[in-house]
Amino acid sequence: DAGVTQTPRHEVAEKGQTIILKCEPVSGHNDLFWYRQTKIQGLELLSYFRSKSLMEDGGAFKDRFKAEMLNSSFSTLKIQPTEPKDSAVYLCASSLTGGNTEVFFGKGTRLTVV
Amino acid sequence: GDSVTQTEGLVTLTKGLPVMLNCTYQTTYSPFLFWYVQHLNEAPKLLLKSSTDNKRTEHQGFYATLHKSSSSFHLQKSSVQLSDSALYFCALSDPANSGTYQRFGTGTKLQVVP
């Protein structure tokens, strides 16, 4: 199954720690997204890459969240330093370029900050 | 800017009853609309999509009709099953603009009880 792969599935961090979440998109996809999922806010866009170039990063998340795409098949999301309010599920997704294409999601990383 | 509104956070229904999950949108262009479904601890995945006005689209017993006159794309099913319990997201994109990406609503949790 060549879907979107996220690791780890679960992460527990102490307040102030640095954590790095990893994502492997579907092979051949040009667009990659990082979302934060919470019950209250739903899916919040953290970062959007096209062909490895950062196209958009969620303004509210700029200060402690940094996504990178080192190559077309691997991306990381660093949170530094973590805070308890960062506890959420982080989803990575990818798609072909185009406004009518399906977005493929990973199963997410559940982050708990204590 | 573009936006998607899902008014219900939680819908609880008895098995066998019909369901309609609301989705309305705001945009200046002729959109593509999507419904994604996310089962517990799983990745969101595409359920159905449409860009054709007043045409019903169906998949896995669910159906939706895009009504541009009312800016709506409500998801329906005639008889819900326990396995339909999940989180449902409505999304919007501009099919003519390859530089954009899908905008998601906050999601509606459907809970089907025996």
JSON list of C-alpha atoms in Angstrom, two decimals:
[
{"chain": "A", "resi": 1, "resn": "ASP", "atom": "CA", "xyz": [0.00, 0.00, 0.00]},
{"chain": "A", "resi": 2, "resn": "ALA", "atom": "CA", "xyz": [1.79, 3.17, -1.19]},
{"chain": "A", "resi": 3, "resn": "GLY", "atom": "CA", "xyz": [-0.21, 5.70, 0.78]},
{"chain": "A", "resi": 4, "resn": "VAL", "atom": "CA", "xyz": [1.02, 8.52, 3.00]},
{"chain": "A", "resi": 5, "resn": "THR", "atom": "CA", "xyz": [3.19, 7.22, 5.82]},
{"chain": "A", "resi": 6, "resn": "GLN", "atom": "CA", "xyz": [3.59, 9.11, 9.07]},
{"chain": "A", "resi": 7, "resn": "THR", "atom": "CA", "xyz": [5.90, 8.28, 11.96]},
{"chain": "A", "resi": 8, "resn": "PRO", "atom": "CA", "xyz": [5.67, 8.01, 14.84]},
{"chain": "A", "resi": 9, "resn": "ARG", "atom": "CA", "xyz": [1.98, 7.27, 15.36]},
{"chain": "A", "resi": 10, "resn": "HIS", "atom": "CA", "xyz": [2.15, 8.47, 18.95]},
{"chain": "A", "resi": 11, "resn": "GLU", "atom": "CA", "xyz": [4.51, 10.91, 20.65]},
{"chain": "A", "resi": 12, "resn": "VAL", "atom": "CA", "xyz": [4.64, 12.05, 24.25]},
{"chain": "A", "resi": 13, "resn": "ALA", "atom": "CA", "xyz": [6.78, 15.09, 24.98]},
{"chain": "A", "resi": 14, "resn": "GLU", "atom": "CA", "xyz": [7.51, 17.17, 28.02]},
{"chain": "A", "resi": 15, "resn": "LYS", "atom": "CA", "xyz": [6.80, 20.88, 27.84]},
{"chain": "A", "resi": 16, "resn": "GLY", "atom": "CA", "xyz": [9.74, 22.67, 26.25]},
{"chain": "A", "resi": 17, "resn": "GLN", "atom": "CA", "xyz": [11.03, 19.68, 24.32]},
{"chain": "A", "resi": 18, "resn": "THR", "atom": "CA", "xyz": [11.70, 19.64, 20.58]},
{"chain": "A", "resi": 19, "resn": "ILE", "atom": "CA", "xyz": [9.90, 17.02, 18.57]},
{"chain": "A", "resi": 20, "resn": "ILE", "atom": "CA", "xyz": [10.12, 16.06, 14.92]},
{"chain": "A", "resi": 21, "resn": "LEU", "atom": "CA", "xyz": [7.31, 14.36, 13.06]},
{"chain": "A", "resi": 22, "resn": "LYS", "atom": "CA", "xyz": [7.99, 12.59, 9.78]},
{"chain": "A", "resi": 23, "resn": "CYS", "atom": "CA", "xyz": [6.01, 12.07, 6.60]},
{"chain": "A", "resi": 24, "resn": "GLU", "atom": "CA", "xyz": [6.47, 10.18, 3.35]},
{"chain": "A", "resi": 25, "resn": "PRO", "atom": "CA", "xyz": [3.95, 11.32, 0.71]},
{"chain": "A", "resi": 26, "resn": "VAL", "atom": "CA", "xyz": [2.47, 9.25, -2.07]},
{"chain": "A", "resi": 27, "resn": "SER", "atom": "CA", "xyz": [5.08, 8.74, -4.76]},
{"chain": "A", "resi": 28, "resn": "GLY", "atom": "CA", "xyz": [4.64, 11.20, -7.63]},
{"chain": "A", "resi": 29, "resn": "HIS", "atom": "CA", "xyz": [2.56, 13.71, -5.70]},
{"chain": "A", "resi": 30, "resn": "ASN", "atom": "CA", "xyz": [3.70, 17.33, -6.03]},
{"chain": "A", "resi": 31, "resn": "ASP", "atom": "CA", "xyz": [1.71, 18.87, -3.20]},
{"chain": "A", "resi": 32, "resn": "LEU", "atom": "CA", "xyz": [2.28, 18.14, 0.48]},
{"chain": "A", "resi": 33, "resn": "PHE", "atom": "CA", "xyz": [0.34, 19.45, 3.45]},
{"chain": "A", "resi": 34, "resn": "TRP", "atom": "CA", "xyz": [0.67, 19.42, 7.21]},
{"chain": "A", "resi": 35, "resn": "TYR", "atom": "CA", "xyz": [-2.50, 19.85, 9.26]},
{"chain": "A", "resi": 36, "resn": "ARG", "atom": "CA", "xyz": [-3.28, 19.99, 12.94]},
{"chain": "A", "resi": 37, "resn": "GLN", "atom": "CA", "xyz": [-6.53, 18.27, 13.83]},
{"chain": "A", "resi": 38, "resn": "THR", "atom": "CA", "xyz": [-8.50, 19.16, 16.95]},
{"chain": "A", "resi": 39, "resn": "LYS", "atom": "CA", "xyz": [-12.14, 18.65, 17.88]},
{"chain": "A", "resi": 40, "resn": "ILE", "atom": "CA", "xyz": [-12.72, 22.39, 18.22]},
{"chain": "A", "resi": 41, "resn": "GLN", "atom": "CA", "xyz": [-10.87, 23.77, 15.20]},
{"chain": "A", "resi": 42, "resn": "GLY", "atom": "CA", "xyz": [-11.08, 20.81, 12.84]},
{"chain": "A", "resi": 43, "resn": "LEU", "atom": "CA", "xyz": [-8.25, 20.74, 10.26]},
{"chain": "A", "resi": 44, "resn": "GLU", "atom": "CA", "xyz": [-5.89, 23.70, 10.55]},
{"chain": "A", "resi": 45, "resn": "LEU", "atom": "CA", "xyz": [-3.31, 24.12, 7.79]},
{"chain": "A", "resi": 46, "resn": "LEU", "atom": "CA", "xyz": [0.22, 24.36, 9.13]},
{"chain": "A", "resi": 47, "resn": "SER", "atom": "CA", "xyz": [2.24, 24.21, 5.91]},
{"chain": "A", "resi": 48, "resn": "TYR", "atom": "CA", "xyz": [1.77, 23.66, 2.20]},
{"chain": "A", "resi": 49, "resn": "PHE", "atom": "CA", "xyz": [4.56, 22.63, -0.21]},
{"chain": "A", "resi": 50, "resn": "ARG", "atom": "CA", "xyz": [4.49, 22.42, -3.96]},
{"chain": "A", "resi": 51, "resn": "SER", "atom": "CA", "xyz": [7.37, 20.62, -5.65]},
{"chain": "A", "resi": 52, "resn": "LYS", "atom": "CA", "xyz": [9.35, 21.02, -2.41]},
{"chain": "A", "resi": 53, "resn": "SER", "atom": "CA", "xyz": [8.85, 24.80, -2.27]},
{"chain": "A", "resi": 54, "resn": "LEU", "atom": "CA", "xyz": [7.01, 26.23, 0.71]},
{"chain": "A", "resi": 55, "resn": "MET", "atom": "CA", "xyz": [3.89, 27.90, -0.65]},
{"chain": "A", "resi": 56, "resn": "GLU", "atom": "CA", "xyz": [2.10, 28.74, 2.56]},
{"chain": "A", "resi": 57, "resn": "ASP", "atom": "CA", "xyz": [2.59, 28.39, 6.25]},
{"chain": "A", "resi": 58, "resn": "GLY", "atom": "CA", "xyz": [-0.19, 29.01, 8.73]},
{"chain": "A", "resi": 59, "resn": "GLY", "atom": "CA", "xyz": [0.52, 32.45, 10.16]},
{"chain": "A", "resi": 60, "resn": "ALA", "atom": "CA", "xyz": [-0.48, 31.54, 13.69]},
{"chain": "A", "resi": 61, "resn": "PHE", "atom": "CA", "xyz": [1.93, 28.63, 13.73]},
{"chain": "A", "resi": 62, "resn": "LYS", "atom": "CA", "xyz": [5.07, 30.30, 12.39]},
{"chain": "A", "resi": 63, "resn": "ASP", "atom": "CA", "xyz": [6.89, 30.93, 15.61]},
{"chain": "A", "resi": 64, "resn": "ARG", "atom": "CA", "xyz": [7.33, 27.39, 16.94]},
{"chain": "A", "resi": 65, "resn": "PHE", "atom": "CA", "xyz": [6.37, 25.21, 13.98]},
{"chain": "A", "resi": 66, "resn": "LYS", "atom": "CA", "xyz": [8.72, 24.57, 11.09]},
{"chain": "A", "resi": 67, "resn": "ALA", "atom": "CA", "xyz": [8.05, 22.19, 8.23]},
{"chain": "A", "resi": 68, "resn": "GLU", "atom": "CA", "xyz": [10.70, 21.18, 5.75]},
{"chain": "A", "resi": 69, "resn": "MET", "atom": "CA", "xyz": [10.73, 19.10, 2.62]},
{"chain": "A", "resi": 70, "resn": "LEU", "atom": "CA", "xyz": [14.23, 17.80, 2.13]},
{"chain": "A", "resi": 71, "resn": "ASN", "atom": "CA", "xyz": [13.34, 15.86, -0.99]},
{"chain": "A", "resi": 72, "resn": "SER", "atom": "CA", "xyz": [10.21, 14.95, -2.89]},
{"chain": "A", "resi": 73, "resn": "SER", "atom": "CA", "xyz": [9.65, 11.82, -0.81]},
{"chain": "A", "resi": 74, "resn": "PHE", "atom": "CA", "xyz": [10.20, 13.06, 2.74]},
{"chain": "A", "resi": 75, "resn": "SER", "atom": "CA", "xyz": [9.02, 15.89, 4.95]},
{"chain": "A", "resi": 76, "resn": "THR", "atom": "CA", "xyz": [9.41, 16.80, 8.60]},
{"chain": "A", "resi": 77, "resn": "LEU", "atom": "CA", "xyz": [7.49, 18.99, 11.00]},
{"chain": "A", "resi": 78, "resn": "LYS", "atom": "CA", "xyz": [9.46, 20.34, 13.93]},
{"chain": "A", "resi": 79, "resn": "ILE", "atom": "CA", "xyz": [7.78, 21.83, 16.96]},
{"chain": "A", "resi": 80, "resn": "GLN", "atom": "CA", "xyz": [10.17, 23.77, 19.17]},
{"chain": "A", "resi": 81, "resn": "PRO", "atom": "CA", "xyz": [9.56, 24.26, 22.03]},
{"chain": "A", "resi": 82, "resn": "THR", "atom": "CA", "xyz": [6.45, 22.21, 22.64]},
{"chain": "A", "resi": 83, "resn": "GLU", "atom": "CA", "xyz": [3.61, 23.48, 24.83]},
{"chain": "A", "resi": 84, "resn": "PRO", "atom": "CA", "xyz": [0.65, 21.58, 26.32]},
{"chain": "A", "resi": 85, "resn": "LYS", "atom": "CA", "xyz": [-1.72, 23.37, 23.90]},
{"chain": "A", "resi": 86, "resn": "ASP", "atom": "CA", "xyz": [0.10, 21.63, 21.03]},
{"chain": "A", "resi": 87, "resn": "SER", "atom": "CA", "xyz": [-1.48, 18.32, 22.07]},
{"chain": "A", "resi": 88, "resn": "ALA", "atom": "CA", "xyz": [-3.41, 17.21, 18.97]},
{"chain": "A", "resi": 89, "resn": "VAL", "atom": "CA", "xyz": [-3.28, 14.90, 15.99]},
{"chain": "A", "resi": 90, "resn": "TYR", "atom": "CA", "xyz": [-0.94, 16.04, 13.22]},
{"chain": "A", "resi": 91, "resn": "LEU", "atom": "CA", "xyz": [-1.89, 14.90, 9.75]},
{"chain": "A", "resi": 92, "resn": "CYS", "atom": "CA", "xyz": [0.29, 14.85, 6.67]},
{"chain": "A", "resi": 93, "resn": "ALA", "atom": "CA", "xyz": [-1.36, 14.74, 3.28]},
{"chain": "A", "resi": 94, "resn": "SER", "atom": "CA", "xyz": [-0.35, 14.80, -0.37]},
{"chain": "A", "resi": 95, "resn": "SER", "atom": "CA", "xyz": [-1.96, 15.20, -3.76]},
{"chain": "A", "resi": 96, "resn": "LEU", "atom": "CA", "xyz": [-1.30, 15.76, -7.40]},
{"chain": "A", "resi": 97, "resn": "THR", "atom": "CA", "xyz": [-1.40, 19.40, -8.43]},
{"chain": "A", "resi": 98, "resn": "GLY", "atom": "CA", "xyz": [-4.81, 20.61, -9.51]},
{"chain": "A", "resi": 99, "resn": "GLY", "atom": "CA", "xyz": [-8.02, 21.85, -7.98]},
{"chain": "A", "resi": 100, "resn": "ASN", "atom": "CA", "xyz": [-10.04, 18.71, -8.60]},
{"chain": "A", "resi": 101, "resn": "THR", "atom": "CA", "xyz": [-7.64, 16.07, -7.31]},
{"chain": "A", "resi": 102, "resn": "GLU", "atom": "CA", "xyz": [-8.09, 13.87, -4.27]},
{"chain": "A", "resi": 103, "resn": "VAL", "atom": "CA", "xyz": [-6.04, 14.59, -1.17]},
{"chain": "A", "resi": 104, "resn": "PHE", "atom": "CA", "xyz": [-4.49, 11.49, 0.41]},
{"chain": "A", "resi": 105, "resn": "PHE", "atom": "CA", "xyz": [-3.94, 11.59, 4.15]},
{"chain": "A", "resi": 106, "resn": "GLY", "atom": "CA", "xyz": [-1.72, 9.70, 6.53]},
{"chain": "A", "resi": 107, "resn": "LYS", "atom": "CA", "xyz": [-3.11, 8.21, 9.73]},
{"chain": "A", "resi": 108, "resn": "GLY", "atom": "CA", "xyz": [-1.53, 10.98, 11.74]},
{"chain": "A", "resi": 109, "resn": "THR", "atom": "CA", "xyz": [0.71, 11.41, 14.75]},
{"chain": "A", "resi": 110, "resn": "ARG", "atom": "CA", "xyz": [-1.03, 11.87, 18.08]},
{"chain": "A", "resi": 111, "resn": "LEU", "atom": "CA", "xyz": [1.08, 14.28, 20.12]},
{"chain": "A", "resi": 112, "resn": "THR", "atom": "CA", "xyz": [0.63, 14.64, 23.85]},
{"chain": "A", "resi": 113, "resn": "VAL", "atom": "CA", "xyz": [2.59, 17.36, 25.63]},
{"chain": "A", "resi": 114, "resn": "VAL", "atom": "CA", "xyz": [2.74, 17.05, 29.41]},
{"chain": "B", "resi": 1, "resn": "GLY", "atom": "CA", "xyz": [-11.75, 34.40, 1.28]},
{"chain": "B", "resi": 2, "resn": "ASP", "atom": "CA", "xyz": [-13.06, 30.93, 0.55]},
{"chain": "B", "resi": 3, "resn": "SER", "atom": "CA", "xyz": [-14.74, 29.06, 3.35]},
{"chain": "B", "resi": 4, "resn": "VAL", "atom": "CA", "xyz": [-16.71, 25.92, 4.12]},
{"chain": "B", "resi": 5, "resn": "THR", "atom": "CA", "xyz": [-19.28, 25.72, 6.89]},
{"chain": "B", "resi": 6, "resn": "GLN", "atom": "CA", "xyz": [-20.48, 22.55, 8.55]},
{"chain": "B", "resi": 7, "resn": "THR", "atom": "CA", "xyz": [-23.04, 23.56, 11.12]},
{"chain": "B", "resi": 8, "resn": "GLU", "atom": "CA", "xyz": [-23.36, 20.32, 13.05]},
{"chain": "B", "resi": 9, "resn": "GLY", "atom": "CA", "xyz": [-20.54, 19.20, 15.27]},
{"chain": "B", "resi": 10, "resn": "LEU", "atom": "CA", "xyz": [-22.21, 15.97, 16.30]},
{"chain": "B", "resi": 11, "resn": "VAL", "atom": "CA", "xyz": [-25.12, 14.06, 14.83]},
{"chain": "B", "resi": 12, "resn": "THR", "atom": "CA", "xyz": [-26.45, 11.03, 16.69]},
{"chain": "B", "resi": 13, "resn": "LEU", "atom": "CA", "xyz": [-28.88, 8.71, 14.90]},
{"chain": "B", "resi": 14, "resn": "THR", "atom": "CA", "xyz": [-30.43, 5.33, 15.35]},
{"chain": "B", "resi": 15, "resn": "LYS", "atom": "CA", "xyz": [-29.41, 2.65, 12.87]},
{"chain": "B", "resi": 16, "resn": "GLY", "atom": "CA", "xyz": [-31.68, 2.50, 9.82]},
{"chain": "B", "resi": 17, "resn": "LEU", "atom": "CA", "xyz": [-32.69, 6.17, 9.85]},
{"chain": "B", "resi": 18, "resn": "PRO", "atom": "CA", "xyz": [-31.81, 8.66, 7.07]},
{"chain": "B", "resi": 19, "resn": "VAL", "atom": "CA", "xyz": [-29.13, 11.28, 7.58]},
{"chain": "B", "resi": 20, "resn": "MET", "atom": "CA", "xyz": [-28.23, 14.62, 6.05]},
{"chain": "B", "resi": 21, "resn": "LEU", "atom": "CA", "xyz": [-24.98, 16.36, 6.98]},
{"chain": "B", "resi": 22, "resn": "ASN", "atom": "CA", "xyz": [-24.92, 20.02, 6.04]},
{"chain": "B", "resi": 23, "resn": "CYS", "atom": "CA", "xyz": [-22.23, 21.72, 4.00]},
{"chain": "B", "resi": 24, "resn": "THR", "atom": "CA", "xyz": [-22.39, 25.26, 2.68]},
{"chain": "B", "resi": 25, "resn": "TYR", "atom": "CA", "xyz": [-19.61, 27.29, 1.14]},
{"chain": "B", "resi": 26, "resn": "GLN", "atom": "CA", "xyz": [-18.51, 30.76, 0.13]},
{"chain": "B", "resi": 27, "resn": "THR", "atom": "CA", "xyz": [-16.40, 31.40, -2.92]},
{"chain": "B", "resi": 28, "resn": "THR", "atom": "CA", "xyz": [-16.11, 33.67, -5.93]},
{"chain": "B", "resi": 29, "resn": "TYR", "atom": "CA", "xyz": [-15.35, 30.91, -8.42]},
{"chain": "B", "resi": 30, "resn": "SER", "atom": "CA", "xyz": [-17.11, 27.80, -9.75]},
{"chain": "B", "resi": 31, "resn": "PRO", "atom": "CA", "xyz": [-15.98, 25.23, -7.21]},
{"chain": "B", "resi": 32, "resn": "PHE", "atom": "CA", "xyz": [-15.19, 21.57, -6.84]},
{"chain": "B", "resi": 33, "resn": "LEU", "atom": "CA", "xyz": [-16.74, 20.12, -3.66]},
{"chain": "B", "resi": 34, "resn": "PHE", "atom": "CA", "xyz": [-15.59, 17.04, -1.78]},
{"chain": "B", "resi": 35, "resn": "TRP", "atom": "CA", "xyz": [-16.68, 14.88, 1.13]},
{"chain": "B", "resi": 36, "resn": "TYR", "atom": "CA", "xyz": [-14.06, 12.97, 3.11]},
{"chain": "B", "resi": 37, "resn": "VAL", "atom": "CA", "xyz": [-14.71, 10.38, 5.80]},
{"chain": "B", "resi": 38, "resn": "GLN", "atom": "CA", "xyz": [-12.43, 9.56, 8.73]},
{"chain": "B", "resi": 39, "resn": "HIS", "atom": "CA", "xyz": [-13.07, 6.48, 10.82]},
{"chain": "B", "resi": 40, "resn": "LEU", "atom": "CA", "xyz": [-11.61, 6.25, 14.29]},
{"chain": "B", "resi": 41, "resn": "ASN", "atom": "CA", "xyz": [-7.79, 6.09, 14.24]},
{"chain": "B", "resi": 42, "resn": "GLU", "atom": "CA", "xyz": [-7.79, 6.00, 10.46]},
{"chain": "B", "resi": 43, "resn": "ALA", "atom": "CA", "xyz": [-6.75, 8.47, 7.77]},
{"chain": "B", "resi": 44, "resn": "PRO", "atom": "CA", "xyz": [-9.42, 10.68, 6.19]},
{"chain": "B", "resi": 45, "resn": "LYS", "atom": "CA", "xyz": [-10.28, 9.39, 2.73]},
{"chain": "B", "resi": 46, "resn": "LEU", "atom": "CA", "xyz": [-12.33, 10.67, -0.17]},
{"chain": "B", "resi": 47, "resn": "LEU", "atom": "CA", "xyz": [-15.98, 9.66, -0.16]},
{"chain": "B", "resi": 48, "resn": "LEU", "atom": "CA", "xyz": [-17.30, 11.59, -3.16]},
{"chain": "B", "resi": 49, "resn": "LYS", "atom": "CA", "xyz": [-16.77, 14.76, -5.17]},
{"chain": "B", "resi": 50, "resn": "SER", "atom": "CA", "xyz": [-18.55, 16.93, -7.69]},
{"chain": "B", "resi": 51, "resn": "SER", "atom": "CA", "xyz": [-18.38, 20.12, -9.69]},
{"chain": "B", "resi": 52, "resn": "THR", "atom": "CA", "xyz": [-21.57, 19.70, -11.70]},
{"chain": "B", "resi": 53, "resn": "ASP", "atom": "CA", "xyz": [-24.50, 21.81, -10.66]},
{"chain": "B", "resi": 54, "resn": "ASN", "atom": "CA", "xyz": [-27.71, 19.97, -9.74]},
{"chain": "B", "resi": 55, "resn": "LYS", "atom": "CA", "xyz": [-26.32, 16.53, -10.47]},
{"chain": "B", "resi": 56, "resn": "ARG", "atom": "CA", "xyz": [-26.44, 13.84, -7.79]},
{"chain": "B", "resi": 57, "resn": "THR", "atom": "CA", "xyz": [-23.19, 11.97, -7.17]},
{"chain": "B", "resi": 58, "resn": "GLU", "atom": "CA", "xyz": [-23.15, 8.70, -5.22]},
{"chain": "B", "resi": 59, "resn": "HIS", "atom": "CA", "xyz": [-20.67, 6.39, -3.57]},
{"chain": "B", "resi": 60, "resn": "GLN", "atom": "CA", "xyz": [-21.01, 3.58, -1.03]},
{"chain": "B", "resi": 61, "resn": "GLY", "atom": "CA", "xyz": [-24.65, 4.42, -0.37]},
{"chain": "B", "resi": 62, "resn": "PHE", "atom": "CA", "xyz": [-23.95, 8.10, 0.29]},
{"chain": "B", "resi": 63, "resn": "TYR", "atom": "CA", "xyz": [-25.01, 10.81, -2.11]},
{"chain": "B", "resi": 64, "resn": "ALA", "atom": "CA", "xyz": [-24.74, 14.56, -2.50]},
{"chain": "B", "resi": 65, "resn": "THR", "atom": "CA", "xyz": [-25.92, 17.17, -4.99]},
{"chain": "B", "resi": 66, "resn": "LEU", "atom": "CA", "xyz": [-24.08, 20.40, -5.63]},
{"chain": "B", "resi": 67, "resn": "HIS", "atom": "CA", "xyz": [-26.49, 23.33, -5.66]},
{"chain": "B", "resi": 68, "resn": "LYS", "atom": "CA", "xyz": [-24.68, 26.46, -6.76]},
{"chain": "B", "resi": 69, "resn": "SER", "atom": "CA", "xyz": [-27.80, 28.58, -6.29]},
{"chain": "B", "resi": 70, "resn": "SER", "atom": "CA", "xyz": [-27.72, 27.91, -2.55]},
{"chain": "B", "resi": 71, "resn": "SER", "atom": "CA", "xyz": [-23.96, 27.21, -2.26]},
{"chain": "B", "resi": 72, "resn": "SER", "atom": "CA", "xyz": [-24.61, 23.83, -0.72]},
{"chain": "B", "resi": 73, "resn": "PHE", "atom": "CA", "xyz": [-23.33, 20.25, -0.98]},
{"chain": "B", "resi": 74, "resn": "HIS", "atom": "CA", "xyz": [-25.14, 18.29, 1.72]},
{"chain": "B", "resi": 75, "resn": "LEU", "atom": "CA", "xyz": [-24.26, 14.63, 2.29]},
{"chain": "B", "resi": 76, "resn": "GLN", "atom": "CA", "xyz": [-27.12, 12.16, 2.58]},
{"chain": "B", "resi": 77, "resn": "LYS", "atom": "CA", "xyz": [-27.80, 8.51, 3.12]},
{"chain": "B", "resi": 78, "resn": "SER", "atom": "CA", "xyz": [-31.19, 6.84, 3.23]},
{"chain": "B", "resi": 79, "resn": "SER", "atom": "CA", "xyz": [-30.40, 4.31, 5.96]},
{"chain": "B", "resi": 80, "resn": "VAL", "atom": "CA", "xyz": [-27.35, 4.65, 8.22]},
{"chain": "B", "resi": 81, "resn": "GLN", "atom": "CA", "xyz": [-25.44, 1.67, 9.55]},
{"chain": "B", "resi": 82, "resn": "LEU", "atom": "CA", "xyz": [-23.29, 1.30, 12.65]},
{"chain": "B", "resi": 83, "resn": "SER", "atom": "CA", "xyz": [-20.22, 1.25, 10.40]},
{"chain": "B", "resi": 84, "resn": "ASP", "atom": "CA", "xyz": [-21.07, 4.77, 9.17]},
{"chain": "B", "resi": 85, "resn": "SER", "atom": "CA", "xyz": [-20.02, 6.19, 12.54]},
{"chain": "B", "resi": 86, "resn": "ALA", "atom": "CA", "xyz": [-17.15, 8.48, 11.62]},
{"chain": "B", "resi": 87, "resn": "LEU", "atom": "CA", "xyz": [-16.03, 12.07, 11.16]},
{"chain": "B", "resi": 88, "resn": "TYR", "atom": "CA", "xyz": [-17.12, 13.66, 7.87]},
{"chain": "B", "resi": 89, "resn": "PHE", "atom": "CA", "xyz": [-15.37, 16.64, 6.30]},
{"chain": "B", "resi": 90, "resn": "CYS", "atom": "CA", "xyz": [-16.62, 18.82, 3.48]},
{"chain": "B", "resi": 91, "resn": "ALA", "atom": "CA", "xyz": [-13.97, 20.54, 1.33]},
{"chain": "B", "resi": 92, "resn": "LEU", "atom": "CA", "xyz": [-13.84, 23.10, -1.45]},
{"chain": "B", "resi": 93, "resn": "SER", "atom": "CA", "xyz": [-11.36, 23.88, -4.20]},
{"chain": "B", "resi": 94, "resn": "ASP", "atom": "CA", "xyz": [-11.00, 25.92, -7.36]},
{"chain": "B", "resi": 95, "resn": "PRO", "atom": "CA", "xyz": [-10.59, 23.48, -10.28]},
{"chain": "B", "resi": 96, "resn": "ALA", "atom": "CA", "xyz": [-9.40, 26.22, -12.62]},
{"chain": "B", "resi": 97, "resn": "ASN", "atom": "CA", "xyz": [-6.60, 27.38, -10.38]},
{"chain": "B", "resi": 98, "resn": "SER", "atom": "CA", "xyz": [-3.75, 24.94, -10.02]},
{"chain": "B", "resi": 99, "resn": "GLY", "atom": "CA", "xyz": [-2.13, 27.22, -7.49]},
{"chain": "B", "resi": 100, "resn": "THR", "atom": "CA", "xyz": [-4.72, 26.64, -4.83]},
{"chain": "B", "resi": 101, "resn": "TYR", "atom": "CA", "xyz": [-5.56, 23.83, -2.44]},
{"chain": "B", "resi": 102, "resn": "GLN", "atom": "CA", "xyz": [-8.62, 22.37, -0.76]},
{"chain": "B", "resi": 103, "resn": "ARG", "atom": "CA", "xyz": [-10.27, 24.25, 2.11]},
{"chain": "B", "resi": 104, "resn": "PHE", "atom": "CA", "xyz": [-11.87, 22.04, 4.73]},
{"chain": "B", "resi": 105, "resn": "GLY", "atom": "CA", "xyz": [-14.84, 22.53, 7.03]},
{"chain": "B", "resi": 106, "resn": "THR", "atom": "CA", "xyz": [-14.54, 21.75, 10.72]},
{"chain": "B", "resi": 107, "resn": "GLY", "atom": "CA", "xyz": [-16.14, 18.34, 10.33]},
{"chain": "B", "resi": 108, "resn": "THR", "atom": "CA", "xyz": [-19.29, 16.61, 11.56]},
{"chain": "B", "resi": 109, "resn": "LYS", "atom": "CA", "xyz": [-19.10, 13.56, 13.76]},
{"chain": "B", "resi": 110, "resn": "LEU", "atom": "CA", "xyz": [-21.80, 11.01, 12.91]},
{"chain": "B", "resi": 111, "resn": "GLN", "atom": "CA", "xyz": [-22.60, 8.61, 15.70]},
{"chain": "B", "resi": 112, "resn": "VAL", "atom": "CA", "xyz": [-24.93, 5.73, 14.82]},
{"chain": "B", "resi": 113, "resn": "VAL", "atom": "CA", "xyz": [-26.45, 3.84, 17.73]},
{"chain": "B", "resi": 114, "resn": "PRO", "atom": "CA", "xyz": [-28.31, 0.48, 17.75]}
]
